[in-house]
Each structure stands twice: as structure tokens, then as C-alpha cells.
Amino acid sequence: MQFDLTQEQTMIQQMVRDFAQAEIAPKAAEVDRTGRFPVETFEKMGKLGLLGLPISEEYGGAGADTVSYALAVEEVGCACGSTGLSYAAHVSLGCGPIYYFGTEAQKQTFLVPLAKGEGLGSFGLTEPSAGSDAGGTQTRAVRDGDEYVIRGSKSYITNASYARTIVVTAVVGTDDRGRNQIGAFIVPTDSPGFSVVRTYEKMGLRGSNTCELALDDVRVPAANLLGTETGGFKQFLYTLDGGRISIGALSIGIARASYEAALKYAKERVQFGQSISKFQAISFKLADMAMHIELARLMVLKAAWLKDNHRPFTKEAAMAKLYASEICMRAADQCVQIHGGAGYVQDFPAERFMRDAKLMEIGEGTSEVQRMVIARQIGC
Ligand SMILES: Cc1cc2nc3c(=O)[nH]c(=O)nc-3n(C[C@H](O)[C@H](O)[C@H](O)COP(=O)(O)OP(=O)(O)OC[C@H]3O[C@@H](n4cnc5c(N)ncnc54)[C@H](O)[C@@H]3O)c2cc1C
């Protein structure tokens, strides 16, 4: 086995770390407090080639592998959870489906600008009555000549207010057993009938944009259908498998930020005449945090490596996302605990980490859904 990163992976990791610490971290508290989406950060990330990092060069990307992308998401997420979530959603969910399933013409028209950083991408799967159970999708797409007419609504969609295109899932019919057949469509956000109904006020990740959408008889050319009319279900399952690697990486980023802040505070804070890091109760918490982060990173990078090597990675991506998100929540909780009262007030970032961490156990499939995926994969 080879545990060293390649020269290119190390270079990307270092470049993103330097950029994230210099440009993103100093704004993390402000974007959280104000709920401002940091557009200027994404412009800079586009110029650095980060918005198309794992997309091949022929489609405007940087041609890096999934391992490099996971390392990049960890660095961005460690600097700012909000920016990390919007970054991961743009690449894995906004670009991913078009890259994996798009025709050459779709890639040239819609993927190239996203990968070059000329606009953000977004993915609309969740609906008011279809969350964990995406089969319950109610948005419908009806063929009308050379167009599809899409009608419905979508909930909790990341980046939607700032997106150039959104890949939207919609029911196109039912199979012989009466189950919904779901297609996926590339919807330019300037299409008539498309609107952002509202932007949610969130517990955490407040600098990431999350919206409720309405599709009011939105007409898209039939050429905007991704893959086959009934292939949408399989497509989003594959897309979510890839997205889980990035949410795993983001979880490690937030866990690492929690650990680093807690370690620093524990060394500086003196009680009973010594640094609290000298108390075994505190040092064991820090030891567990360090161990969990290391283990989660190994699993995330393994899932990324499997994807890069065109091996099955559904089970590993679910395990990586599940484990990383749960140790992230735990690390953020312990970070608050180690800070004591200082952890509960906004003078320190600990409380933000805890609010940000919670989404990791919910987005891209809840922890319960990850366990369902793993159980299915092991033959239960
Ligand atoms: C900040 C944020 C960003 C998001 N970004 C996007 C995005 O860009 N695109 C997108 O499409 N969606 C997005 N989502 C939606 C997210 O993926 C869903 O919230 C998530 O999949 C859960 O769906 P739900 O909220 O409807 O919860 P529900 O499915 O209603 O689940 C509620 C609870 O029931 C449990 N549950 C459900 N079914 C089962 C079962 N069979 N067995 C056991 N337990 C079960 C769940 O685990 C959960 O604990 C985002 C959400 C948030 C909060």
C-alpha cells in the first residue's frame, strides 16, 4: 500500500491551504454573522482553477483527481464551513451530473463555464415531500414538442440564488408497477418561470446560500435532458455517492478546525495553576479528536481513490460520510466543552463549528440513510 500523496496532490493541498487560510478564514466569522454569500471568494477560487478541480481540462477544469479534490474541500472547509459547503455543492452536485452524464454539446454549453468559474452550479433534488425518499418527487416534466415543461418546487437548494444552472430532477412518468420514473434536466436560472422563493435563515453554514425554488411551467429544450428520460434515479444515486466523499472531506475540515482551536485554547488556558491541556480529562478528549480525524481522513481518501480507479465506491463513500460527519459533530461538541464558557459565546469560533457541524449529519443523505445504504451494500 502507498499512503503518500503524489507530488501533484501535495502541491494542490498546499496551494489550497495557503489560499484558504489567507483569503477565506479571515472572513469566516463575518459571513456567518451576516449570512453574506462571499461572491468575491468564489471569483478568486474560479481564477485559481478550484471550481473545476476534478473536471478534465478539455471541459475547462484542472484535471485533478478525486483525492486532490477531497483534500481541497478539507482545506476550504477547515477555513470556513459555509464556503466549503457551497464549494462542494458546486463541484460535486452542480458540475458532477453534467460531467458524468452530459452529452458533448451539454458539456460544452453548460459544464465548461462552471468548471472555468464563470458561474456556479447547483442541484435540485429535495422537495417539500421528497427528502430521504427521493422517489416521492412531485415536480413533473412533460414533453411538449422539442421542449419539456417543468412544474414543481424544490427545498433547501445550495447556491441557487447565485447559480448559472441547476440540475433539477422531475417525474417524467410511471413504470408498470406504478413507481415514479425520474429524469434530470439542466435548467438555466434565467429561464422564465424559474424563481427563488426565499433564502432560508439557518442554524449554521450561514454564509452558504440555501433556497426554496419554484418551477412554474419552466420550458427547457429537450436537449437539456441529462442521459435518458428514465435514468435520473440512477444518475442522482451516483452523483450523491460522489457528493458524499466531499461532505466527508468537509466534515474533516470542520473537525480539524475544532481540534486545532481546542488544542490551542487548552494549551493557553490556565486553571488550578496549569494549562488545562495537562489535565488527563482534557488531553484524552484532544487525543480522541486527533485519532478520529486521522481515521475519517483515511476512509474519505480511500473512497476517493476507489472512485479515481473506477472501482465501486458506494459503500465506502457512505461509510466515509457517516463516520466523518459523526466525528465532526463530536469534535465540535468537545471543542465547545474544552473552551468552557468561552465555547458558548461568540467571541470564539467554537460555537460556530458546532452549528456548522450539524448539517454534515443531514445533507447528502442523513446518518440514518447512510446506514441504510451500508446495510444494503452488505446484503441485509
Ligand atoms: C443547508 C442544507 C443544504 C442542502 N443542500 C441541498 C442541495 O443542494 N440539493 C438538494 O437536493 N438538497 C439539499 N439539501 C436537502 C438535504 O439533502 C435533505 O435535508 C436531507 O436529504 C434530508 O431530507 P429531509 O430534510 O426531507 O428529511 P426527512 O427525509 O424528512 O428525514 C427526517 C428524519 O427521518 C429520518 N428518516 C427518513 N426516512 C427514514 C428511513 N427510511 N429510516 C430511518 N429514518 C428515516 C431521517 O434520517 C431524518 O432523521 C440541503 C439541506 C440543508 C439543510
CSV table of C-alpha atoms and ligand atoms in Angstrom, one decimal:
chain,number,residue,atom,x,y,z
A,1,MET,CA,0.0,0.0,0.0
A,2,GLN,CA,1.1,3.5,-0.7
A,3,PHE,CA,0.0,6.2,1.9
A,4,ASP,CA,2.0,9.1,0.5
A,5,LEU,CA,0.2,11.7,-1.6
A,6,THR,CA,1.7,12.3,-5.1
A,7,GLN,CA,3.7,15.4,-5.8
A,8,GLU,CA,0.7,16.9,-7.6
A,9,GLN,CA,-1.7,16.1,-4.7
A,10,THR,CA,0.7,17.6,-2.2
A,11,MET,CA,1.0,20.7,-4.3
A,12,ILE,CA,-2.7,21.2,-4.6
A,13,GLN,CA,-3.2,20.6,-0.9
A,14,GLN,CA,-0.6,23.2,0.0
A,15,MET,CA,-1.9,25.7,-2.6
A,16,VAL,CA,-5.5,25.4,-1.4
A,17,ARG,CA,-4.4,25.6,2.3
A,18,ASP,CA,-2.4,28.8,1.7
A,19,PHE,CA,-5.3,30.4,-0.2
A,20,ALA,CA,-7.9,29.2,2.3
A,21,GLN,CA,-6.0,30.5,5.3
A,22,ALA,CA,-5.2,33.8,3.7
A,23,GLU,CA,-8.5,34.6,1.9
A,24,ILE,CA,-11.3,32.5,3.4
A,25,ALA,CA,-10.5,32.0,7.1
A,26,PRO,CA,-10.4,35.8,8.0
A,27,LYS,CA,-14.0,36.2,6.6
A,28,ALA,CA,-15.5,33.1,8.2
A,29,ALA,CA,-16.9,34.8,11.3
A,30,GLU,CA,-18.3,37.7,9.2
A,31,VAL,CA,-20.1,35.6,6.6
A,32,ASP,CA,-21.6,33.5,9.4
A,33,ARG,CA,-22.8,36.5,11.4
A,34,THR,CA,-24.2,38.4,8.4
A,35,GLY,CA,-25.3,35.5,6.3
A,36,ARG,CA,-23.5,37.1,3.4
A,37,PHE,CA,-22.6,34.8,0.4
A,38,PRO,CA,-18.9,35.6,-0.3
A,39,VAL,CA,-19.2,36.0,-4.1
A,40,GLU,CA,-15.7,37.5,-4.3
A,41,THR,CA,-14.1,34.4,-2.8
A,42,PHE,CA,-15.7,32.2,-5.5
A,43,GLU,CA,-14.4,34.6,-8.2
A,44,LYS,CA,-10.9,34.1,-6.8
A,45,MET,CA,-11.4,30.3,-6.5
A,46,GLY,CA,-12.5,30.3,-10.1
A,47,LYS,CA,-9.4,32.1,-11.2
A,48,LEU,CA,-7.2,29.5,-9.3
A,49,GLY,CA,-8.9,26.7,-11.1
A,50,LEU,CA,-10.6,25.3,-7.9
A,51,LEU,CA,-14.2,25.5,-9.3
A,52,GLY,CA,-13.3,22.8,-11.9
A,53,LEU,CA,-10.6,21.0,-9.9
A,54,PRO,CA,-11.6,17.4,-10.7
A,55,ILE,CA,-13.1,18.2,-14.2
A,56,SER,CA,-10.9,17.3,-17.1
A,57,GLU,CA,-9.0,20.1,-18.9
A,58,GLU,CA,-11.0,19.6,-22.1
A,59,TYR,CA,-14.1,20.8,-20.3
A,60,GLY,CA,-12.4,23.8,-18.6
A,61,GLY,CA,-11.3,22.0,-15.4
A,62,ALA,CA,-7.9,21.5,-13.8
A,63,GLY,CA,-7.9,17.7,-14.5
A,64,ALA,CA,-7.0,16.8,-10.9
A,65,ASP,CA,-8.2,13.5,-9.3
A,66,THR,CA,-10.9,13.0,-6.6
A,67,VAL,CA,-8.2,12.6,-3.9
A,68,SER,CA,-6.9,16.1,-4.7
A,69,TYR,CA,-10.5,17.4,-4.7
A,70,ALA,CA,-11.2,15.8,-1.3
A,71,LEU,CA,-8.0,17.4,0.1
A,72,ALA,CA,-9.1,20.8,-1.3
A,73,VAL,CA,-12.6,20.6,0.2
A,74,GLU,CA,-11.0,19.7,3.6
A,75,GLU,CA,-8.8,22.8,3.4
A,76,VAL,CA,-11.6,25.1,2.4
A,77,GLY,CA,-14.0,23.6,5.0
A,78,CYS,CA,-11.3,24.0,7.7
A,79,ALA,CA,-11.1,27.7,6.9
A,80,CYS,CA,-14.9,28.3,6.6
A,81,GLY,CA,-17.7,25.6,6.7
A,82,SER,CA,-20.1,27.8,4.7
A,83,THR,CA,-17.6,28.3,1.8
A,84,GLY,CA,-16.8,24.6,2.0
A,85,LEU,CA,-20.4,23.6,1.6
A,86,SER,CA,-21.0,25.9,-1.4
A,87,TYR,CA,-17.8,24.8,-3.0
A,88,ALA,CA,-18.6,21.1,-2.6
A,89,ALA,CA,-22.1,21.6,-3.9
A,90,HIS,CA,-20.9,23.5,-6.9
A,91,VAL,CA,-18.3,20.8,-7.9
A,92,SER,CA,-20.0,17.6,-6.8
A,93,LEU,CA,-23.6,18.4,-7.4
A,94,GLY,CA,-23.6,21.3,-9.9
A,95,CYS,CA,-20.8,20.1,-12.2
A,96,GLY,CA,-20.9,16.4,-11.4
A,97,PRO,CA,-24.1,15.3,-13.2
A,98,ILE,CA,-23.3,17.2,-16.4
A,99,TYR,CA,-19.7,15.8,-16.3
A,100,TYR,CA,-20.8,12.2,-15.7
A,101,PHE,CA,-23.9,12.0,-17.9
A,102,GLY,CA,-23.9,15.0,-20.2
A,103,THR,CA,-23.6,14.8,-24.0
A,104,GLU,CA,-20.7,16.6,-25.6
A,105,ALA,CA,-22.9,19.5,-26.5
A,106,GLN,CA,-24.3,19.8,-22.9
A,107,LYS,CA,-20.7,19.7,-21.6
A,108,GLN,CA,-19.5,22.4,-23.9
A,109,THR,CA,-22.6,24.7,-23.3
A,110,PHE,CA,-23.1,24.1,-19.5
A,111,LEU,CA,-20.1,22.5,-17.9
A,112,VAL,CA,-17.3,24.5,-19.4
A,113,PRO,CA,-18.4,27.8,-17.9
A,114,LEU,CA,-19.0,26.2,-14.5
A,115,ALA,CA,-15.6,24.5,-14.5
A,116,LYS,CA,-13.9,27.7,-15.6
A,117,GLY,CA,-15.5,29.5,-12.7
A,118,GLU,CA,-17.7,31.8,-14.8
A,119,GLY,CA,-20.8,30.8,-12.8
A,120,LEU,CA,-21.9,28.5,-10.0
A,121,GLY,CA,-23.7,25.2,-10.3
A,122,SER,CA,-26.5,23.8,-8.2
A,123,PHE,CA,-28.5,20.6,-7.8
A,124,GLY,CA,-32.2,20.4,-7.1
A,125,LEU,CA,-33.4,17.0,-5.8
A,126,THR,CA,-35.0,17.7,-2.4
A,127,GLU,CA,-38.7,18.8,-2.3
A,128,PRO,CA,-41.2,19.5,0.5
A,129,SER,CA,-42.5,15.9,0.3
A,130,ALA,CA,-39.4,14.2,-1.0
A,131,GLY,CA,-36.3,14.3,1.2
A,132,SER,CA,-34.7,10.9,2.2
A,133,ASP,CA,-37.3,9.3,-0.1
A,134,ALA,CA,-36.5,11.0,-3.4
A,135,GLY,CA,-38.8,8.5,-5.1
A,136,GLY,CA,-41.6,10.7,-3.7
A,137,THR,CA,-40.6,13.6,-6.1
A,138,GLN,CA,-43.6,15.6,-7.2
A,139,THR,CA,-42.0,18.0,-9.7
A,140,ARG,CA,-43.1,17.0,-13.1
A,141,ALA,CA,-41.6,17.3,-16.6
A,142,VAL,CA,-44.0,17.0,-19.5
A,143,ARG,CA,-42.7,16.7,-23.1
A,144,ASP,CA,-44.2,19.3,-25.4
A,145,GLY,CA,-42.7,19.1,-28.9
A,146,ASP,CA,-39.0,20.0,-28.7
A,147,GLU,CA,-39.3,21.1,-25.1
A,148,TYR,CA,-40.0,19.9,-21.6
A,149,VAL,CA,-42.3,21.9,-19.4
A,150,ILE,CA,-41.3,21.6,-15.7
A,151,ARG,CA,-43.6,22.4,-12.8
A,152,GLY,CA,-42.9,21.9,-9.1
A,153,SER,CA,-40.9,23.2,-6.2
A,154,LYS,CA,-37.6,22.3,-4.5
A,155,SER,CA,-36.4,22.8,-0.9
A,156,TYR,CA,-33.0,23.6,0.6
A,157,ILE,CA,-31.1,24.0,-2.6
A,158,THR,CA,-27.5,25.2,-2.1
A,159,ASN,CA,-26.1,28.0,-4.3
A,160,ALA,CA,-29.5,28.5,-6.1
A,161,SER,CA,-29.5,32.4,-5.9
A,162,TYR,CA,-26.1,32.6,-7.4
A,163,ALA,CA,-26.2,29.7,-9.8
A,164,ARG,CA,-26.0,29.9,-13.6
A,165,THR,CA,-27.6,26.4,-14.0
A,166,ILE,CA,-29.4,24.0,-11.8
A,167,VAL,CA,-29.7,20.3,-12.5
A,168,VAL,CA,-33.3,19.5,-11.5
A,169,THR,CA,-35.0,16.1,-11.0
A,170,ALA,CA,-38.6,15.7,-12.2
A,171,VAL,CA,-41.1,12.9,-12.7
A,172,VAL,CA,-41.5,12.0,-16.4
A,173,GLY,CA,-43.9,9.1,-16.0
A,174,THR,CA,-44.5,5.9,-14.1
A,175,ASP,CA,-43.3,2.3,-14.7
A,176,ASP,CA,-45.6,-0.8,-15.0
A,177,ARG,CA,-45.5,-1.1,-11.2
A,178,GLY,CA,-46.7,2.5,-10.8
A,179,ARG,CA,-43.4,3.8,-9.5
A,180,ASN,CA,-42.2,7.3,-10.5
A,181,GLN,CA,-39.7,7.4,-13.3
A,182,ILE,CA,-37.4,10.4,-12.7
A,183,GLY,CA,-35.4,12.4,-15.2
A,184,ALA,CA,-32.8,15.1,-14.7
A,185,PHE,CA,-32.8,18.4,-16.6
A,186,ILE,CA,-30.3,21.2,-16.9
A,187,VAL,CA,-32.2,24.4,-16.1
A,188,PRO,CA,-30.6,27.8,-16.8
A,189,THR,CA,-31.6,30.0,-13.9
A,190,ASP,CA,-32.6,32.8,-16.2
A,191,SER,CA,-35.4,30.6,-17.7
A,192,PRO,CA,-38.9,32.3,-17.4
A,193,GLY,CA,-40.9,30.6,-14.7
A,194,PHE,CA,-37.9,29.8,-12.6
A,195,SER,CA,-37.7,31.7,-9.3
A,196,VAL,CA,-36.1,31.6,-5.9
A,197,VAL,CA,-39.0,31.8,-3.5
A,198,ARG,CA,-36.9,32.5,-0.4
A,199,THR,CA,-33.5,32.1,1.2
A,200,TYR,CA,-33.5,30.2,4.4
A,201,GLU,CA,-32.2,31.5,7.7
A,202,LYS,CA,-30.1,28.7,9.0
A,203,MET,CA,-28.6,27.4,12.3
A,204,GLY,CA,-25.1,27.2,10.8
A,205,LEU,CA,-23.3,27.5,7.5
A,206,ARG,CA,-25.0,30.8,7.3
A,207,GLY,CA,-22.6,32.1,4.6
A,208,SER,CA,-23.7,29.4,2.3
A,209,ASN,CA,-26.8,30.1,0.2
A,210,THR,CA,-29.8,27.8,0.7
A,211,CYS,CA,-33.0,28.3,-1.2
A,212,GLU,CA,-36.6,27.3,-1.8
A,213,LEU,CA,-37.3,27.2,-5.6
A,214,ALA,CA,-40.4,27.4,-7.7
A,215,LEU,CA,-40.6,26.0,-11.2
A,216,ASP,CA,-43.7,27.5,-12.7
A,217,ASP,CA,-44.0,25.8,-16.2
A,218,VAL,CA,-40.4,26.3,-16.9
A,219,ARG,CA,-39.6,25.4,-20.6
A,220,VAL,CA,-36.3,23.9,-21.4
A,221,PRO,CA,-35.2,22.4,-24.8
A,222,ALA,CA,-35.5,18.6,-24.9
A,223,ALA,CA,-31.7,18.7,-25.5
A,224,ASN,CA,-31.4,19.7,-21.8
A,225,LEU,CA,-32.4,16.3,-20.6
A,226,LEU,CA,-29.4,14.6,-18.9
A,227,GLY,CA,-28.9,11.0,-20.0
A,228,THR,CA,-32.1,9.1,-20.7
A,229,GLU,CA,-35.7,10.1,-19.7
A,230,THR,CA,-35.9,7.4,-17.0
A,231,GLY,CA,-32.2,7.4,-16.0
A,232,GLY,CA,-32.5,10.2,-13.5
A,233,PHE,CA,-32.8,8.0,-10.4
A,234,LYS,CA,-29.6,6.1,-11.1
A,235,GLN,CA,-27.8,9.3,-12.1
A,236,PHE,CA,-28.6,11.1,-8.8
A,237,LEU,CA,-27.6,8.0,-6.8
A,238,TYR,CA,-24.2,8.1,-8.5
A,239,THR,CA,-24.0,11.8,-8.1
A,240,LEU,CA,-24.8,11.5,-4.4
A,241,ASP,CA,-22.1,8.8,-3.9
A,242,GLY,CA,-19.5,11.2,-5.2
A,243,GLY,CA,-21.0,14.1,-3.2
A,244,ARG,CA,-20.7,12.0,0.0
A,245,ILE,CA,-16.9,11.9,-0.5
A,246,SER,CA,-16.9,15.7,-0.5
A,247,ILE,CA,-19.2,16.0,2.5
A,248,GLY,CA,-16.9,13.6,4.3
A,249,ALA,CA,-14.0,15.8,3.4
A,250,LEU,CA,-15.9,18.9,4.5
A,251,SER,CA,-16.6,17.2,7.8
A,252,ILE,CA,-12.9,16.5,8.3
A,253,GLY,CA,-12.2,20.2,7.6
A,254,ILE,CA,-14.7,21.4,10.3
A,255,ALA,CA,-13.5,18.7,12.7
A,256,ARG,CA,-9.9,19.8,12.1
A,257,ALA,CA,-10.7,23.4,12.7
A,258,SER,CA,-12.5,22.4,16.0
A,259,TYR,CA,-9.5,20.3,17.1
A,260,GLU,CA,-6.9,23.0,16.3
A,261,ALA,CA,-8.9,25.6,18.1
A,262,ALA,CA,-9.4,23.3,21.1
A,263,LEU,CA,-5.7,22.3,21.3
A,264,LYS,CA,-4.6,26.0,21.1
A,265,TYR,CA,-7.1,27.1,23.8
A,266,ALA,CA,-6.3,24.1,26.1
A,267,LYS,CA,-2.6,25.0,26.0
A,268,GLU,CA,-3.2,28.7,26.8
A,269,ARG,CA,-6.0,28.4,29.4
A,270,VAL,CA,-4.7,28.1,32.9
A,271,GLN,CA,-6.7,26.7,35.8
A,272,PHE,CA,-5.6,25.2,39.1
A,273,GLY,CA,-2.1,26.6,38.3
A,274,GLN,CA,-1.5,24.8,35.0
A,275,SER,CA,-2.6,24.6,31.4
A,276,ILE,CA,-5.9,22.7,31.1
A,277,SER,CA,-4.2,20.5,28.4
A,278,LYS,CA,-2.2,18.9,31.2
A,279,PHE,CA,-5.4,17.5,32.8
A,280,GLN,CA,-5.9,14.0,31.6
A,281,ALA,CA,-9.6,14.5,31.1
A,282,ILE,CA,-8.9,17.3,28.5
A,283,SER,CA,-5.8,15.7,26.9
A,284,PHE,CA,-7.9,12.5,26.3
A,285,LYS,CA,-10.6,14.5,24.5
A,286,LEU,CA,-7.9,16.0,22.3
A,287,ALA,CA,-6.3,12.6,21.7
A,288,ASP,CA,-9.6,11.2,20.6
A,289,MET,CA,-10.2,14.1,18.3
A,290,ALA,CA,-6.8,13.7,16.6
A,291,MET,CA,-7.4,9.9,16.2
A,292,HIS,CA,-11.0,10.3,14.8
A,293,ILE,CA,-9.8,12.9,12.3
A,294,GLU,CA,-7.0,10.7,11.1
A,295,LEU,CA,-9.3,7.7,10.7
A,296,ALA,CA,-12.0,9.7,8.9
A,297,ARG,CA,-9.5,11.1,6.5
A,298,LEU,CA,-8.2,7.6,5.7
A,299,MET,CA,-11.7,6.5,4.8
A,300,VAL,CA,-12.6,9.6,2.8
A,301,LEU,CA,-9.3,9.3,0.8
A,302,LYS,CA,-9.9,5.6,0.3
A,303,ALA,CA,-13.4,6.2,-1.2
A,304,ALA,CA,-11.9,9.0,-3.4
A,305,TRP,CA,-9.2,6.6,-4.5
A,306,LEU,CA,-11.7,3.9,-5.4
A,307,LYS,CA,-13.7,6.4,-7.5
A,308,ASP,CA,-10.5,7.6,-9.2
A,309,ASN,CA,-9.7,3.9,-10.0
A,310,HIS,CA,-13.2,3.3,-11.4
A,311,ARG,CA,-14.0,0.7,-8.7
A,312,PRO,CA,-17.3,0.5,-6.9
A,313,PHE,CA,-17.3,3.1,-4.1
A,314,THR,CA,-21.0,3.4,-2.9
A,315,LYS,CA,-20.4,1.5,0.4
A,316,GLU,CA,-17.1,3.3,1.1
A,317,ALA,CA,-18.5,6.7,0.3
A,318,ALA,CA,-21.4,6.1,2.7
A,319,MET,CA,-19.1,4.8,5.4
A,320,ALA,CA,-16.7,7.8,4.9
A,321,LYS,CA,-19.5,10.4,5.0
A,322,LEU,CA,-21.2,8.7,8.0
A,323,TYR,CA,-18.1,8.3,10.1
A,324,ALA,CA,-16.6,11.7,9.2
A,325,SER,CA,-19.9,13.6,9.9
A,326,GLU,CA,-20.4,11.9,13.2
A,327,ILE,CA,-16.8,12.5,14.4
A,328,CYS,CA,-17.1,16.1,13.1
A,329,MET,CA,-20.2,16.7,15.3
A,330,ARG,CA,-18.4,15.1,18.3
A,331,ALA,CA,-15.2,17.1,17.7
A,332,ALA,CA,-17.2,20.4,17.5
A,333,ASP,CA,-19.0,19.4,20.7
A,334,GLN,CA,-15.7,18.7,22.5
A,335,CYS,CA,-14.3,21.9,21.2
A,336,VAL,CA,-17.1,23.8,22.9
A,337,GLN,CA,-16.6,21.7,26.1
A,338,ILE,CA,-12.8,22.4,26.2
A,339,HIS,CA,-13.5,26.1,25.8
A,340,GLY,CA,-15.9,26.1,28.8
A,341,GLY,CA,-18.0,29.3,28.9
A,342,ALA,CA,-15.8,30.7,26.1
A,343,GLY,CA,-17.1,28.0,23.9
A,344,TYR,CA,-20.7,29.1,24.3
A,345,VAL,CA,-20.2,32.7,23.4
A,346,GLN,CA,-19.5,34.2,20.0
A,347,ASP,CA,-16.0,35.6,21.0
A,348,PHE,CA,-14.5,32.3,19.9
A,349,PRO,CA,-15.3,30.2,16.8
A,350,ALA,CA,-16.2,27.0,18.8
A,351,GLU,CA,-20.0,27.7,18.8
A,352,ARG,CA,-19.9,28.3,15.0
A,353,PHE,CA,-18.1,25.0,14.4
A,354,MET,CA,-20.9,23.2,16.4
A,355,ARG,CA,-23.7,24.9,14.4
A,356,ASP,CA,-21.9,24.2,11.1
A,357,ALA,CA,-21.1,20.6,12.0
A,358,LYS,CA,-24.7,19.5,12.5
A,359,LEU,CA,-25.5,19.8,8.8
A,360,MET,CA,-22.9,17.2,8.0
A,361,GLU,CA,-25.1,14.5,9.5
A,362,ILE,CA,-28.1,15.7,7.5
A,363,GLY,CA,-27.1,16.8,4.0
A,364,GLU,CA,-26.4,14.4,1.1
A,365,GLY,CA,-28.3,11.8,3.0
A,366,THR,CA,-28.8,11.7,6.7
A,367,SER,CA,-26.8,9.4,9.0
A,368,GLU,CA,-29.9,7.1,9.0
A,369,VAL,CA,-29.8,7.0,5.2
A,370,GLN,CA,-26.1,6.2,5.2
A,371,ARG,CA,-26.7,3.3,7.5
A,372,MET,CA,-29.5,2.1,5.1
A,373,VAL,CA,-27.1,2.3,2.2
A,374,ILE,CA,-24.3,0.4,4.0
A,375,ALA,CA,-26.8,-2.2,5.2
A,376,ARG,CA,-28.0,-2.7,1.7
A,377,GLN,CA,-24.4,-3.0,0.4
A,378,ILE,CA,-23.5,-5.7,3.0
A,379,GLY,CA,-26.5,-7.7,2.0
A,380,CYS,CA,-29.0,-7.0,4.8
B,1,LIG,C1,-28.1,23.5,4.4
B,1,LIG,C2,-28.7,22.5,3.5
B,1,LIG,C3,-28.3,22.4,2.2
B,1,LIG,C4,-28.9,21.4,1.4
B,1,LIG,N1,-28.5,21.4,0.0
B,1,LIG,C5,-29.2,20.6,-0.8
B,1,LIG,C6,-28.9,20.7,-2.2
B,1,LIG,O1,-28.1,21.5,-2.7
B,1,LIG,N2,-29.7,20.0,-3.1
B,1,LIG,C7,-30.7,19.1,-2.6
B,1,LIG,O2,-31.4,18.5,-3.4
B,1,LIG,N3,-30.9,19.0,-1.3
B,1,LIG,C8,-30.2,19.8,-0.4
B,1,LIG,N4,-30.5,19.7,1.0
B,1,LIG,C9,-31.5,18.7,1.5
B,1,LIG,C10,-31.0,17.6,2.2
B,1,LIG,O3,-30.3,16.7,1.4
B,1,LIG,C11,-32.1,16.9,3.0
B,1,LIG,O4,-32.5,17.8,4.0
B,1,LIG,C12,-31.8,15.5,3.5
B,1,LIG,O5,-31.6,14.6,2.5
B,1,LIG,C13,-32.9,15.0,4.4
B,1,LIG,O6,-34.2,15.1,3.9
B,1,LIG,P1,-35.4,15.8,4.7
B,1,LIG,O7,-34.8,17.1,5.2
B,1,LIG,O8,-36.6,15.9,3.9
B,1,LIG,O9,-35.6,14.9,5.9
B,1,LIG,P2,-36.5,13.6,6.0
B,1,LIG,O10,-36.3,12.7,4.9
B,1,LIG,O11,-37.9,14.1,6.3
B,1,LIG,O12,-36.0,12.9,7.3
B,1,LIG,C14,-36.4,13.3,8.7
B,1,LIG,C15,-35.8,12.3,9.6
B,1,LIG,O13,-36.3,11.0,9.3
B,1,LIG,C16,-35.3,10.1,9.1
B,1,LIG,N5,-35.7,9.1,8.1
B,1,LIG,C17,-36.3,9.3,6.9
B,1,LIG,N6,-36.5,8.1,6.3
B,1,LIG,C18,-36.0,7.2,7.1
B,1,LIG,C19,-36.0,5.7,7.0
B,1,LIG,N7,-36.4,5.1,5.9
B,1,LIG,N8,-35.4,5.1,8.0
B,1,LIG,C20,-35.0,5.7,9.1
B,1,LIG,N9,-35.0,7.1,9.3
B,1,LIG,C21,-35.5,7.8,8.2
B,1,LIG,C22,-34.1,10.9,8.6
B,1,LIG,O14,-32.9,10.3,8.7
B,1,LIG,C23,-34.2,12.1,9.5
B,1,LIG,O15,-33.7,11.9,10.7
B,1,LIG,C24,-29.9,20.6,1.9
B,1,LIG,C25,-30.3,20.7,3.2
B,1,LIG,C26,-29.7,21.6,4.0
B,1,LIG,C27,-30.3,21.7,5.4
